[in-house]
mmCIF file of C-alpha atoms in Angstrom:
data_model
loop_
_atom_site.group_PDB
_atom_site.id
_atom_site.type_symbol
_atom_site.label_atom_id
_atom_site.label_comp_id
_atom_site.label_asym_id
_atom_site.label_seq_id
_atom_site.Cartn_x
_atom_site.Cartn_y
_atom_site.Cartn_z
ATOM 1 C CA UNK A 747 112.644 163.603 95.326
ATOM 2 C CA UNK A 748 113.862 164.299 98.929
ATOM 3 C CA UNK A 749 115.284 161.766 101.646
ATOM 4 C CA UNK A 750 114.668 161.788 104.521
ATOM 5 C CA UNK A 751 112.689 163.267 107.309
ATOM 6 C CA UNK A 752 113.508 162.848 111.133
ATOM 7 C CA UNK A 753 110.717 161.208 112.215
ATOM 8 C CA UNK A 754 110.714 157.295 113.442
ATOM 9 C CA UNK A 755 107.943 154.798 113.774
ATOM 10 C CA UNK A 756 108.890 151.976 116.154
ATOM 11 C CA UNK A 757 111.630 151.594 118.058
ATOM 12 C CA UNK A 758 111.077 147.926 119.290
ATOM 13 C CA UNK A 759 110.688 147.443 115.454
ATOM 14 C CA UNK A 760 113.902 148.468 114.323
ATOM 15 C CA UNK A 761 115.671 146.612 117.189
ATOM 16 C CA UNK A 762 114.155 142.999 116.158
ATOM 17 C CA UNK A 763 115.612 143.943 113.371
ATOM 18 C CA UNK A 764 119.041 144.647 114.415
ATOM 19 C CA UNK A 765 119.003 141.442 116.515
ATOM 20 C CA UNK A 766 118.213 138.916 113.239
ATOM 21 C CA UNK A 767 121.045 140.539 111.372
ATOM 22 C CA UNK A 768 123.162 139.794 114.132
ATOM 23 C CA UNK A 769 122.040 136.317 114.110
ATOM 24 C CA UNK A 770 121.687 136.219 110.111
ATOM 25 C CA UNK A 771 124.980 137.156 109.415
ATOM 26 C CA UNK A 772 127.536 137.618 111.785
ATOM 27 C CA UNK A 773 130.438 137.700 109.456
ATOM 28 C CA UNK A 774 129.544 140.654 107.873
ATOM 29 C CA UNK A 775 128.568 142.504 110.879
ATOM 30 C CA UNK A 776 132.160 141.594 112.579
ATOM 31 C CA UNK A 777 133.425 142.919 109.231
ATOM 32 C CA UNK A 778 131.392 146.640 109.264
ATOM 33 C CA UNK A 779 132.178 146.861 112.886
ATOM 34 C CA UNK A 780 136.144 146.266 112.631
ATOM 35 C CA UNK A 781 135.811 149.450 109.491
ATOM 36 C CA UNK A 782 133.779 151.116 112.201
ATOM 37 C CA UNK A 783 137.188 150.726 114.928
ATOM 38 C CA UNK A 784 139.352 151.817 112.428
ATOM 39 C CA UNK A 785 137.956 154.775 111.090
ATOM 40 C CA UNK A 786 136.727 156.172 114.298
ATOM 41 C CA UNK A 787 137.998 157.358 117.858
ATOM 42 C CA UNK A 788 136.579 155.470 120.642
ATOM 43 C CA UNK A 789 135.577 158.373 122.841
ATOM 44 C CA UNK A 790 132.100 158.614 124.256
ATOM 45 C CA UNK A 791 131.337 160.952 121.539
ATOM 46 C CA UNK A 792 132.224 159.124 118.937
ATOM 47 C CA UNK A 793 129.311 157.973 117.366
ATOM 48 C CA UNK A 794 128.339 158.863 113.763
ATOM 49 C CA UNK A 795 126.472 162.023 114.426
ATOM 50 C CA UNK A 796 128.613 163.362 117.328
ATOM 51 C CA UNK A 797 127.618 165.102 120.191
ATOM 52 C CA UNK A 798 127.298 164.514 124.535
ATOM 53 C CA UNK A 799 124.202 163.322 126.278
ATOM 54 C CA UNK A 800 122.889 166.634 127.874
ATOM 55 C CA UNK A 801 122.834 168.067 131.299
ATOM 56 C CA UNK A 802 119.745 166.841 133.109
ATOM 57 C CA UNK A 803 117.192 170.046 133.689
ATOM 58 C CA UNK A 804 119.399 172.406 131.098
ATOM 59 C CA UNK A 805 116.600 172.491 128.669
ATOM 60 C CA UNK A 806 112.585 172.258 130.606
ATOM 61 C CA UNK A 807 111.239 173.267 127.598
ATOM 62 C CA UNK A 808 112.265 170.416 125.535
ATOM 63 C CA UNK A 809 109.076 167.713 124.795
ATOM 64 C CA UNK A 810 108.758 164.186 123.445
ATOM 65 C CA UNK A 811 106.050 163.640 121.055
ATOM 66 C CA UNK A 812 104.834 160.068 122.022
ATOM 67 C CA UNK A 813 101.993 157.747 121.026
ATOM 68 C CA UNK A 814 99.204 158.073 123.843
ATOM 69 C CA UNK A 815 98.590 154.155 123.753
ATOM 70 C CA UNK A 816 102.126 153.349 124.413
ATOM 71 C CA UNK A 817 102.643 153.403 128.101
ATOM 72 C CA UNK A 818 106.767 153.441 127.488
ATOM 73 C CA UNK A 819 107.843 156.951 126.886
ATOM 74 C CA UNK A 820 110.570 155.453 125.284
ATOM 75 C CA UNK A 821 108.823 153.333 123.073
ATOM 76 C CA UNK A 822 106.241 155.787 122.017
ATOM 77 C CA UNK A 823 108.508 158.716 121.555
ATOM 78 C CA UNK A 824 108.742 159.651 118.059
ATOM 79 C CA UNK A 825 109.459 163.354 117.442
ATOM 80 C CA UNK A 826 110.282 166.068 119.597
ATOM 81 C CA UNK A 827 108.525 169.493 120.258
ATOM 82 C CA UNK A 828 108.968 172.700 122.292
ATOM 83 C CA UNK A 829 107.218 174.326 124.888
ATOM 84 C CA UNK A 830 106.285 177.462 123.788
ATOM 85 C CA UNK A 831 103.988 178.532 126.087
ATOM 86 C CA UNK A 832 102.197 176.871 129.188
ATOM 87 C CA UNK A 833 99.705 175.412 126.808
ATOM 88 C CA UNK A 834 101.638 175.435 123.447
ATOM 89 C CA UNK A 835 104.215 173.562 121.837
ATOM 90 C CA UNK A 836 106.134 173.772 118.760
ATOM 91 C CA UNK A 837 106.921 170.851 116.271
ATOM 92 C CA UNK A 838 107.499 170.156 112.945
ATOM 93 C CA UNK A 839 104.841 169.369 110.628
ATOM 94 C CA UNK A 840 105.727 166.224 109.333
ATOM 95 C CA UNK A 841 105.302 164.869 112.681
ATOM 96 C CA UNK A 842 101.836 165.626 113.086
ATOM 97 C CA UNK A 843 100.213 165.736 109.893
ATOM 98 C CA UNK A 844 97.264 163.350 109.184
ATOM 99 C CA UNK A 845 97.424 162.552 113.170
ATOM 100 C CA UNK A 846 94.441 162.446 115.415
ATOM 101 C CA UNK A 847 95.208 164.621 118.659
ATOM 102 C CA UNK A 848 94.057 161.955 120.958
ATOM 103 C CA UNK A 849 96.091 159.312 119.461
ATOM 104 C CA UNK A 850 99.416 161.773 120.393
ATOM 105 C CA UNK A 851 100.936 163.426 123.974
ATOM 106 C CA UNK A 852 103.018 165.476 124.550
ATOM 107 C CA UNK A 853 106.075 164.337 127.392
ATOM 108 C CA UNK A 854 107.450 166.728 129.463
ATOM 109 C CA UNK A 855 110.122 166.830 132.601
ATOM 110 C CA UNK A 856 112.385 163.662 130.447
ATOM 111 C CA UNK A 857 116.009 163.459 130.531
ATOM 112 C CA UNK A 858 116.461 159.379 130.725
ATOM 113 C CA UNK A 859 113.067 158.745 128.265
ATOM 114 C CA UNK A 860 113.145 154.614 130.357
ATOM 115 C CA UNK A 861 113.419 155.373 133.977
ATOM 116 C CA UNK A 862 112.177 159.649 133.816
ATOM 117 C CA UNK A 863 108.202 159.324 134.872
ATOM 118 C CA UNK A 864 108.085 163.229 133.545
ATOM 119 C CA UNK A 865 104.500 164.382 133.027
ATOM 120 C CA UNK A 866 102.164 162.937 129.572
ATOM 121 C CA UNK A 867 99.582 165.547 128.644
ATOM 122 C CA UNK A 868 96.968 165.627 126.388
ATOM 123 C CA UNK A 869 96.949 167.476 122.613
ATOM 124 C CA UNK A 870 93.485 169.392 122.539
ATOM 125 C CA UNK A 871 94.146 170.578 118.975
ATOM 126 C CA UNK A 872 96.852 169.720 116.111
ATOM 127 C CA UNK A 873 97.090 172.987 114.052
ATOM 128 C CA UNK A 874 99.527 172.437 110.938
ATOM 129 C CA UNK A 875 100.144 175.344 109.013
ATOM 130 C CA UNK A 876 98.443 175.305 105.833
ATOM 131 C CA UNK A 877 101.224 176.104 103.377
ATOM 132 C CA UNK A 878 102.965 173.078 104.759
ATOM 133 C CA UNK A 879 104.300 170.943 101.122
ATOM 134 C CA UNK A 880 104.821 167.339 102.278
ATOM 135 C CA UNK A 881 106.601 166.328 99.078
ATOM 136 C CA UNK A 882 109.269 169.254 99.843
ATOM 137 C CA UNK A 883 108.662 170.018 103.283
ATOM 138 C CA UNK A 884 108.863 173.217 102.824
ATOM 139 C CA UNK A 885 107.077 174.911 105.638
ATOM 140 C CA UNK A 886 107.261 172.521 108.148
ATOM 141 C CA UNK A 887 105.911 173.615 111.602
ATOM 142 C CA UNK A 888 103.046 173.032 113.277
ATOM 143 C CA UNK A 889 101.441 173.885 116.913
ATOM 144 C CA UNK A 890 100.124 171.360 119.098
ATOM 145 C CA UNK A 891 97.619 172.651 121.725
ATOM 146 C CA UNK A 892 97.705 170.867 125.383
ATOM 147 C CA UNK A 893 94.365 169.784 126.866
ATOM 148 C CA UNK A 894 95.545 171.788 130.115
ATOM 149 C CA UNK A 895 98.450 174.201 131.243
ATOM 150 C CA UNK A 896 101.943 173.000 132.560
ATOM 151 C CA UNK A 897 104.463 174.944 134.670
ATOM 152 C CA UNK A 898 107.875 174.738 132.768
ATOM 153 C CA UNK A 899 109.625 177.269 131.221
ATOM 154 C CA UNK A 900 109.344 178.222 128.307
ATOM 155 C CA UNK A 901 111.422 178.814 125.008
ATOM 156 C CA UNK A 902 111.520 182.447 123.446
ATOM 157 C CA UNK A 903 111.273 182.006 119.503
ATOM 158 C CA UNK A 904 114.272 184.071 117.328
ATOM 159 C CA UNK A 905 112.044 186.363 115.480
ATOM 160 C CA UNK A 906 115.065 188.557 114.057
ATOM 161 C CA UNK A 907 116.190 189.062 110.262
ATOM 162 C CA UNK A 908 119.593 188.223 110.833
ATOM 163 C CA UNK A 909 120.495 184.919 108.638
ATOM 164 C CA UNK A 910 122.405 183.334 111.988
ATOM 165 C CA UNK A 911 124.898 182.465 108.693
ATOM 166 C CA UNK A 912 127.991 181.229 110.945
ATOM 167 C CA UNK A 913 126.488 181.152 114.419
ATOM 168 C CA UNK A 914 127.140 178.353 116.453
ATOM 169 C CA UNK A 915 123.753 176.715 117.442
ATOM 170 C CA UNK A 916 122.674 173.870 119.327
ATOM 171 C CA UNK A 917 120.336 170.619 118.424
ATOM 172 C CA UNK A 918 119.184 168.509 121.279
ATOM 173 C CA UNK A 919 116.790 165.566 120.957
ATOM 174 C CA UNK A 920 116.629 161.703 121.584
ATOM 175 C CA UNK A 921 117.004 160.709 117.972
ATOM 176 C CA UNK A 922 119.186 157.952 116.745
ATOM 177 C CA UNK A 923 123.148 158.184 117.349
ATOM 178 C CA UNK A 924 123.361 155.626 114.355
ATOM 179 C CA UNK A 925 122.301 156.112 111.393
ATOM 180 C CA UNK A 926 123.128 152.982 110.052
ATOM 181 C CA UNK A 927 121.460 150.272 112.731
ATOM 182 C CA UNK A 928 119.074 153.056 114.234
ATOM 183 C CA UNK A 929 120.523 152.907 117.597
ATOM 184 C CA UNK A 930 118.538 155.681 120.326
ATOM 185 C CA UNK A 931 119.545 156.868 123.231
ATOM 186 C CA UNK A 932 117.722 156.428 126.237
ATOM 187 C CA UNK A 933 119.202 160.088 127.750
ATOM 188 C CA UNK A 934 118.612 163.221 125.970
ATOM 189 C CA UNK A 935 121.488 164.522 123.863
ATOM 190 C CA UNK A 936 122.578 167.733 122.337
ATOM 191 C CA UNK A 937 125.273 168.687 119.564
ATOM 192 C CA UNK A 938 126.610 172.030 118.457
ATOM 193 C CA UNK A 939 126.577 172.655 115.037
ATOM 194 C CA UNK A 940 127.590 176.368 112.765
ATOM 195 C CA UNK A 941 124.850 177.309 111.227
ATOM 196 C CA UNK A 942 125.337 177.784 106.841
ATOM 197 C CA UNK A 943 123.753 180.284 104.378
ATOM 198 C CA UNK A 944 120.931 178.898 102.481
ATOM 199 C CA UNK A 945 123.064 179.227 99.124
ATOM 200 C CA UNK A 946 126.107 177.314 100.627
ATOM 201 C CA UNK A 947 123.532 174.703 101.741
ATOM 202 C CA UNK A 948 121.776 174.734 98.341
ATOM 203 C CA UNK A 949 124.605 174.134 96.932
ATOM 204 C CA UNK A 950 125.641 171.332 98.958
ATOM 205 C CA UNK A 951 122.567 169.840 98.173
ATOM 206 C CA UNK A 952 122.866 170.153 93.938
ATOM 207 C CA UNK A 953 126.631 168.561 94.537
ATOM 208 C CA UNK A 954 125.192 165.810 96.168
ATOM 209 C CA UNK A 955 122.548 164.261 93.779
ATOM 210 C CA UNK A 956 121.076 165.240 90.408
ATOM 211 C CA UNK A 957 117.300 165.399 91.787
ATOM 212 C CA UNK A 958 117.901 168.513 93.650
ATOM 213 C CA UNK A 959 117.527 171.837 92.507
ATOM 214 C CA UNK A 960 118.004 174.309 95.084
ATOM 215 C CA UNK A 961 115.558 172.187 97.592
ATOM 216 C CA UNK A 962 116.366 174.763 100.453
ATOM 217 C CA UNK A 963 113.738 178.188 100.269
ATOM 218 C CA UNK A 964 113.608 181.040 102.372
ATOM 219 C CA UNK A 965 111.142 178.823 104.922
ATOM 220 C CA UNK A 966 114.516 176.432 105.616
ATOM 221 C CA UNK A 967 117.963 176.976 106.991
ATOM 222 C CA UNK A 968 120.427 174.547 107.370
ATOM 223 C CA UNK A 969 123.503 173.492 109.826
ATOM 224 C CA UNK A 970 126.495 171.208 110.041
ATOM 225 C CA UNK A 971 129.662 170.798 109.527
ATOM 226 C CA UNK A 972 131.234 170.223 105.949
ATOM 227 C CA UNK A 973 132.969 167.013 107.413
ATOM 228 C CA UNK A 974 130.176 165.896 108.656
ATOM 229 C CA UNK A 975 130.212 163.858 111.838
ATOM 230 C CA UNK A 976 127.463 165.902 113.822
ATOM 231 C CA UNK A 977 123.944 166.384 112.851
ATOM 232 C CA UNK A 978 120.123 165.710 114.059
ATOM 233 C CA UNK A 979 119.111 161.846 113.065
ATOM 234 C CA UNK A 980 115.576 159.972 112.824
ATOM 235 C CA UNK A 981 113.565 160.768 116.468
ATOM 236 C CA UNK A 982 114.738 164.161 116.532
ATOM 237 C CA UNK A 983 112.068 165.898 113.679
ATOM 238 C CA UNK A 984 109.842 168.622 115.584
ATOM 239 C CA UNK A 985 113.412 168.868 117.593
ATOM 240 C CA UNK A 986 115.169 172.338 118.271
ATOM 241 C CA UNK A 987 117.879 174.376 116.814
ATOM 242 C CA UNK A 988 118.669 177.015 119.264
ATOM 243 C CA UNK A 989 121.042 180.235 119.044
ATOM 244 C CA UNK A 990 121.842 182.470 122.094
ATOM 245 C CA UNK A 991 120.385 185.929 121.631
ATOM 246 C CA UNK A 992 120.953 188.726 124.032
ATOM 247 C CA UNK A 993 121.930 186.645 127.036
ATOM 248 C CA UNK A 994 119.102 183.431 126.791
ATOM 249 C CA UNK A 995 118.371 180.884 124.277
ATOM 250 C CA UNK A 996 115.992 181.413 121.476
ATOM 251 C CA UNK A 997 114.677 178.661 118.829
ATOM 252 C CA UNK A 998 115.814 179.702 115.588
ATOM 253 C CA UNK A 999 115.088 176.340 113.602
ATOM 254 C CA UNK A 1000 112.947 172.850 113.866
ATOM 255 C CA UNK A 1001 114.391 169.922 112.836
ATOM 256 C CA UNK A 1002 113.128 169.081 109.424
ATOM 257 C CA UNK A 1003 114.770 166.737 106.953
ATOM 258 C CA UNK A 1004 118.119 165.939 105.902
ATOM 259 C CA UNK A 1005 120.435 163.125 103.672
ATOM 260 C CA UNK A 1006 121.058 160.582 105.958
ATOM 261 C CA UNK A 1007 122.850 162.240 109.280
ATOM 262 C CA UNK A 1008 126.107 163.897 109.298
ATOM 263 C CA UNK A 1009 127.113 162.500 106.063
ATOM 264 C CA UNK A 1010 129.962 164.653 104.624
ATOM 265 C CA UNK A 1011 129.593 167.780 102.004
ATOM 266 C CA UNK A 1012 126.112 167.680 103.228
ATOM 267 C CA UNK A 1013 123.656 169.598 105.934
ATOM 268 C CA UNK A 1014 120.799 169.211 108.373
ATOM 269 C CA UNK A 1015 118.143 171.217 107.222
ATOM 270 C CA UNK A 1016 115.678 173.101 110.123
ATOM 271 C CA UNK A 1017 112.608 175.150 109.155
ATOM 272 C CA UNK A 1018 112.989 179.116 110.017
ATOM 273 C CA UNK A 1019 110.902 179.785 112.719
ATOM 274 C CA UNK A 1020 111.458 183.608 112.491
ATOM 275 C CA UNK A 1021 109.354 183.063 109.319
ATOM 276 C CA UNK A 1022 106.610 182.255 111.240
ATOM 277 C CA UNK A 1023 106.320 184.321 113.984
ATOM 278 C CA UNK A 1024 102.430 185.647 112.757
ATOM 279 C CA UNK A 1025 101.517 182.104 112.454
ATOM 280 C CA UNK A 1026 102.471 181.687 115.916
ATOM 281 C CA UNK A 1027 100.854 184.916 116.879
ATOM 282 C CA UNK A 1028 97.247 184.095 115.351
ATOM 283 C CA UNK A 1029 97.180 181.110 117.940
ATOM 284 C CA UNK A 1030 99.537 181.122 120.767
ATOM 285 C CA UNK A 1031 98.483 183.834 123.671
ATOM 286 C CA UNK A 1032 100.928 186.981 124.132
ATOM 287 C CA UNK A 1033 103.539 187.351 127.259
ATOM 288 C CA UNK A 1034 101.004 188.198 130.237
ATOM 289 C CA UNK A 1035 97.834 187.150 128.489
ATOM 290 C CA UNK A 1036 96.677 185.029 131.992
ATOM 291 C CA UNK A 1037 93.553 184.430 130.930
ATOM 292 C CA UNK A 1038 94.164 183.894 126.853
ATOM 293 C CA UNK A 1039 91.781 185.907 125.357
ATOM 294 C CA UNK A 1040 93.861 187.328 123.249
ATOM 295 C CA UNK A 1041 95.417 190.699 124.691
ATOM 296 C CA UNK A 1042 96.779 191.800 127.783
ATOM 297 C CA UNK A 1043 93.799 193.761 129.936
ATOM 298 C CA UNK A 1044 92.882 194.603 133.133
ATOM 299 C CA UNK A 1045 91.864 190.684 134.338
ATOM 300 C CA UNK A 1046 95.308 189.575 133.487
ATOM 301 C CA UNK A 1047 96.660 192.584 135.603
ATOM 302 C CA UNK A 1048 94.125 191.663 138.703
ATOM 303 C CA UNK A 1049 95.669 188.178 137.983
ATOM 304 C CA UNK A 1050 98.936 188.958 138.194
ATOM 305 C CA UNK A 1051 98.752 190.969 141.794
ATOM 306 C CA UNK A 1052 96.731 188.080 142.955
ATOM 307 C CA UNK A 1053 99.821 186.185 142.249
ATOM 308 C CA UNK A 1054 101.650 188.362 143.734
ATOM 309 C CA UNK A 1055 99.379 189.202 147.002
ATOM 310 C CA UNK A 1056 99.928 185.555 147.749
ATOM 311 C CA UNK A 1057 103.478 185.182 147.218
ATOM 312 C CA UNK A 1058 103.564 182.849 145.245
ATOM 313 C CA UNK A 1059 106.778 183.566 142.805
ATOM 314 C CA UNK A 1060 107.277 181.428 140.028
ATOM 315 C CA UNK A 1061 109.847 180.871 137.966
ATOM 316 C CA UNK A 1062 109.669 181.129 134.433
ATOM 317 C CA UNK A 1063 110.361 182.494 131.425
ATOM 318 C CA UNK A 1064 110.497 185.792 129.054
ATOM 319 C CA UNK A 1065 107.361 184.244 127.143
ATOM 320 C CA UNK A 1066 106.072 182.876 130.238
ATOM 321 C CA UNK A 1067 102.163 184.282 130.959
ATOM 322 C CA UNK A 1068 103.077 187.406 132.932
ATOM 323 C CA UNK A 1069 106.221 188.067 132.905
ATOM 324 C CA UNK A 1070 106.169 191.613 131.703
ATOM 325 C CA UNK A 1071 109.730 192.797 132.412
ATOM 326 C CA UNK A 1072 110.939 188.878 131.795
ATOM 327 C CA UNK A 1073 113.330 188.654 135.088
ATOM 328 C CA UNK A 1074 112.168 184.898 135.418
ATOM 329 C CA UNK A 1075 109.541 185.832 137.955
ATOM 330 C CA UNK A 1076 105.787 187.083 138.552
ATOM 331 C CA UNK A 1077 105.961 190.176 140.783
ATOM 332 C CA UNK A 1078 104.563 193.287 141.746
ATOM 333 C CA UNK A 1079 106.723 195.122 138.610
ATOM 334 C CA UNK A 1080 105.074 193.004 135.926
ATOM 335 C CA UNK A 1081 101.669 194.341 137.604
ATOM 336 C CA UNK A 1082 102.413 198.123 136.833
ATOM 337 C CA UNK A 1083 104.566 197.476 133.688
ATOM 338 C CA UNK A 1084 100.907 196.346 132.371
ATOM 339 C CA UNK A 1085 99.211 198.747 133.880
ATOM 340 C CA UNK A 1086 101.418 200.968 132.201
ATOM 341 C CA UNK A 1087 100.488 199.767 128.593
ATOM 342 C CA UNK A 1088 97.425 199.660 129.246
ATOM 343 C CA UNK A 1089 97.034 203.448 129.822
ATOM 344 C CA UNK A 1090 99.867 204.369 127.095
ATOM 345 C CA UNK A 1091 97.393 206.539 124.415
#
């Protein structure tokens, strides 16, 4: 037995439901909100799983998962996903599994998820990787194909052996700030939390409640604070964890599942994505693959100085579709770099 994953089905639901207890019983909800006053600072950040809404355009890789009927990205925004490559994103599979790609899209260019028009595109192809466990959720990740490429940067995945035990990382997403009366922001927020060793989590875990038995493998790694007080929430599953790797962010984890959110002696737990960097590989295009066939060859090259020939610099990223020598633009050096691999023996 496991509780709970970060995923959320209806907003609109869960506030109909916030407004009859308000109406049902007002006592009691005077009473929870007067423990609430006492036991907490009234800061701006002083909601149950900590935090600051984030600076708008820090993080152009960052995606909503939304229902494609819902016309309110708001409304329809369930999960969250990153932008892995100009037709790729990342997400957890929990999200996605069992889901129709034309019932989902994927939101890009959000901050404010009411008043942001951003850009909805389509999901050509759901691909959830096949060891995924839904009764443990142990290997969840999944890829979601776009019906079309997009022109954000991208996010580099952490593919290194390093543990990250005791790095400070970041989780951003538009999940709930409320665990209790499932209250979600309309602005996208972020929260830095350490990340833990998997034993130090595991054991957290066993403390907590006789059903578990080391629940966190080698496919999970977990963050928080012992205290608790910041942690991802429901909305934020498919979400990032991110740790800052020679000089740019990388995505080191994918919100998963957790007890509650930032309940103390307990952790958020993120799958490892540097597990899965050959899953990745078998589907998602390499760095200056322009025309996704697979490898880098002499049409990508011809590509890339046709970019270049008509000056047409864009920015991007170091897993951005030609950016060989990953200085955030397409230019006549990521031509020759190419050219250069292309003739090593």
């Amino acid at each position: 037995m496991k509780c709970c994953k970060r995923v959320i089905s209806s907003k609109s639901q869960n506030i109909l439901i916030l407004f009859m207890l308000i109406l049902i019983c007002p006592a009691a909800w005077a009473a929870e909100d007067s423990a609430d006053i006492s036991t907490e600072s009234a800061g701006p950040t002083s909601r149950i799983v900590g935090g600051k809404e984030a600076e708008k355009g820090a993080w152009p890789w960052m995606a909503a998962i939304v229902d494609a009927d819902s016309t309110s990205n708001y409304d329809g925004q369930f999960c969250g996903a990153e932008l892995i490559h100009p037709q790729w994103a990342i997400t957890a599979a929990h999200c996605v599994d069992g889901e129709l790609p034309q019932n989902i899209a994927v939101a890009l260019g959000l901050h404010n998820l009411e008043t942001d028009t951003g850009e909805r595109v389509g999901v050509k192809r759901i691909i959830v990787h096949p060891d995924y466990n839904d009764r443990t959720d142990d290997v969840d990740i999944a890829l979601l194909e776009l019906d079309r490429s997009v022109e954000y940067e991208t996010l580099s995945l952490y593919t290194g052996t390093d543990s990250l035990s005791g790095k400070t990382a970041v989780t951003i997403g538009w999940g709930s700030t409320d665990p209790v009366f499932k209250s979600y922001p309309e602005e996208l927020r972020q929260v830095s939390v350490p990340v833990v060793s998997n034993t130090t989590c595991n054991a957290a875990f066993n403390a907590y409640a006789s059903y578990y038995d080391d629940p966190i493998t080698d496919n999970m790694m977990c963050a928080g604070f012992e205290e608790g007080g910041k942690d991802a929430c429901q909305g934020d599953s498919g979400g990032p964890l991110i740790v800052a790797e020679d000089g740019q962010w990388q995505l080191a984890g994918v919100v998963s599942w957790g007890e509650g959110c930032a309940e103390p002696g307990i952790y958020g737990v993120y799958t490892r994505v540097s597990r899965f960097a050959d899953f990745v590989a078998q589907y998602v295009p390499p760095a200056g693959d322009l025309n996704g066939n697979g490898y880098v060859g002499l049409e990508d090259v011809i590509g890339i100085l046709r970019i270049v020939a008509e000056i047409r610099p864009r920015t991007t990223s170091a897993t951005n579709c030609g950016d060989f020598d990953s200085d955030g633009d397409l230019t006549l050096a990521d031509g020759i770099g190419i050219l250069k691999l292309l003739t090593m023996p």
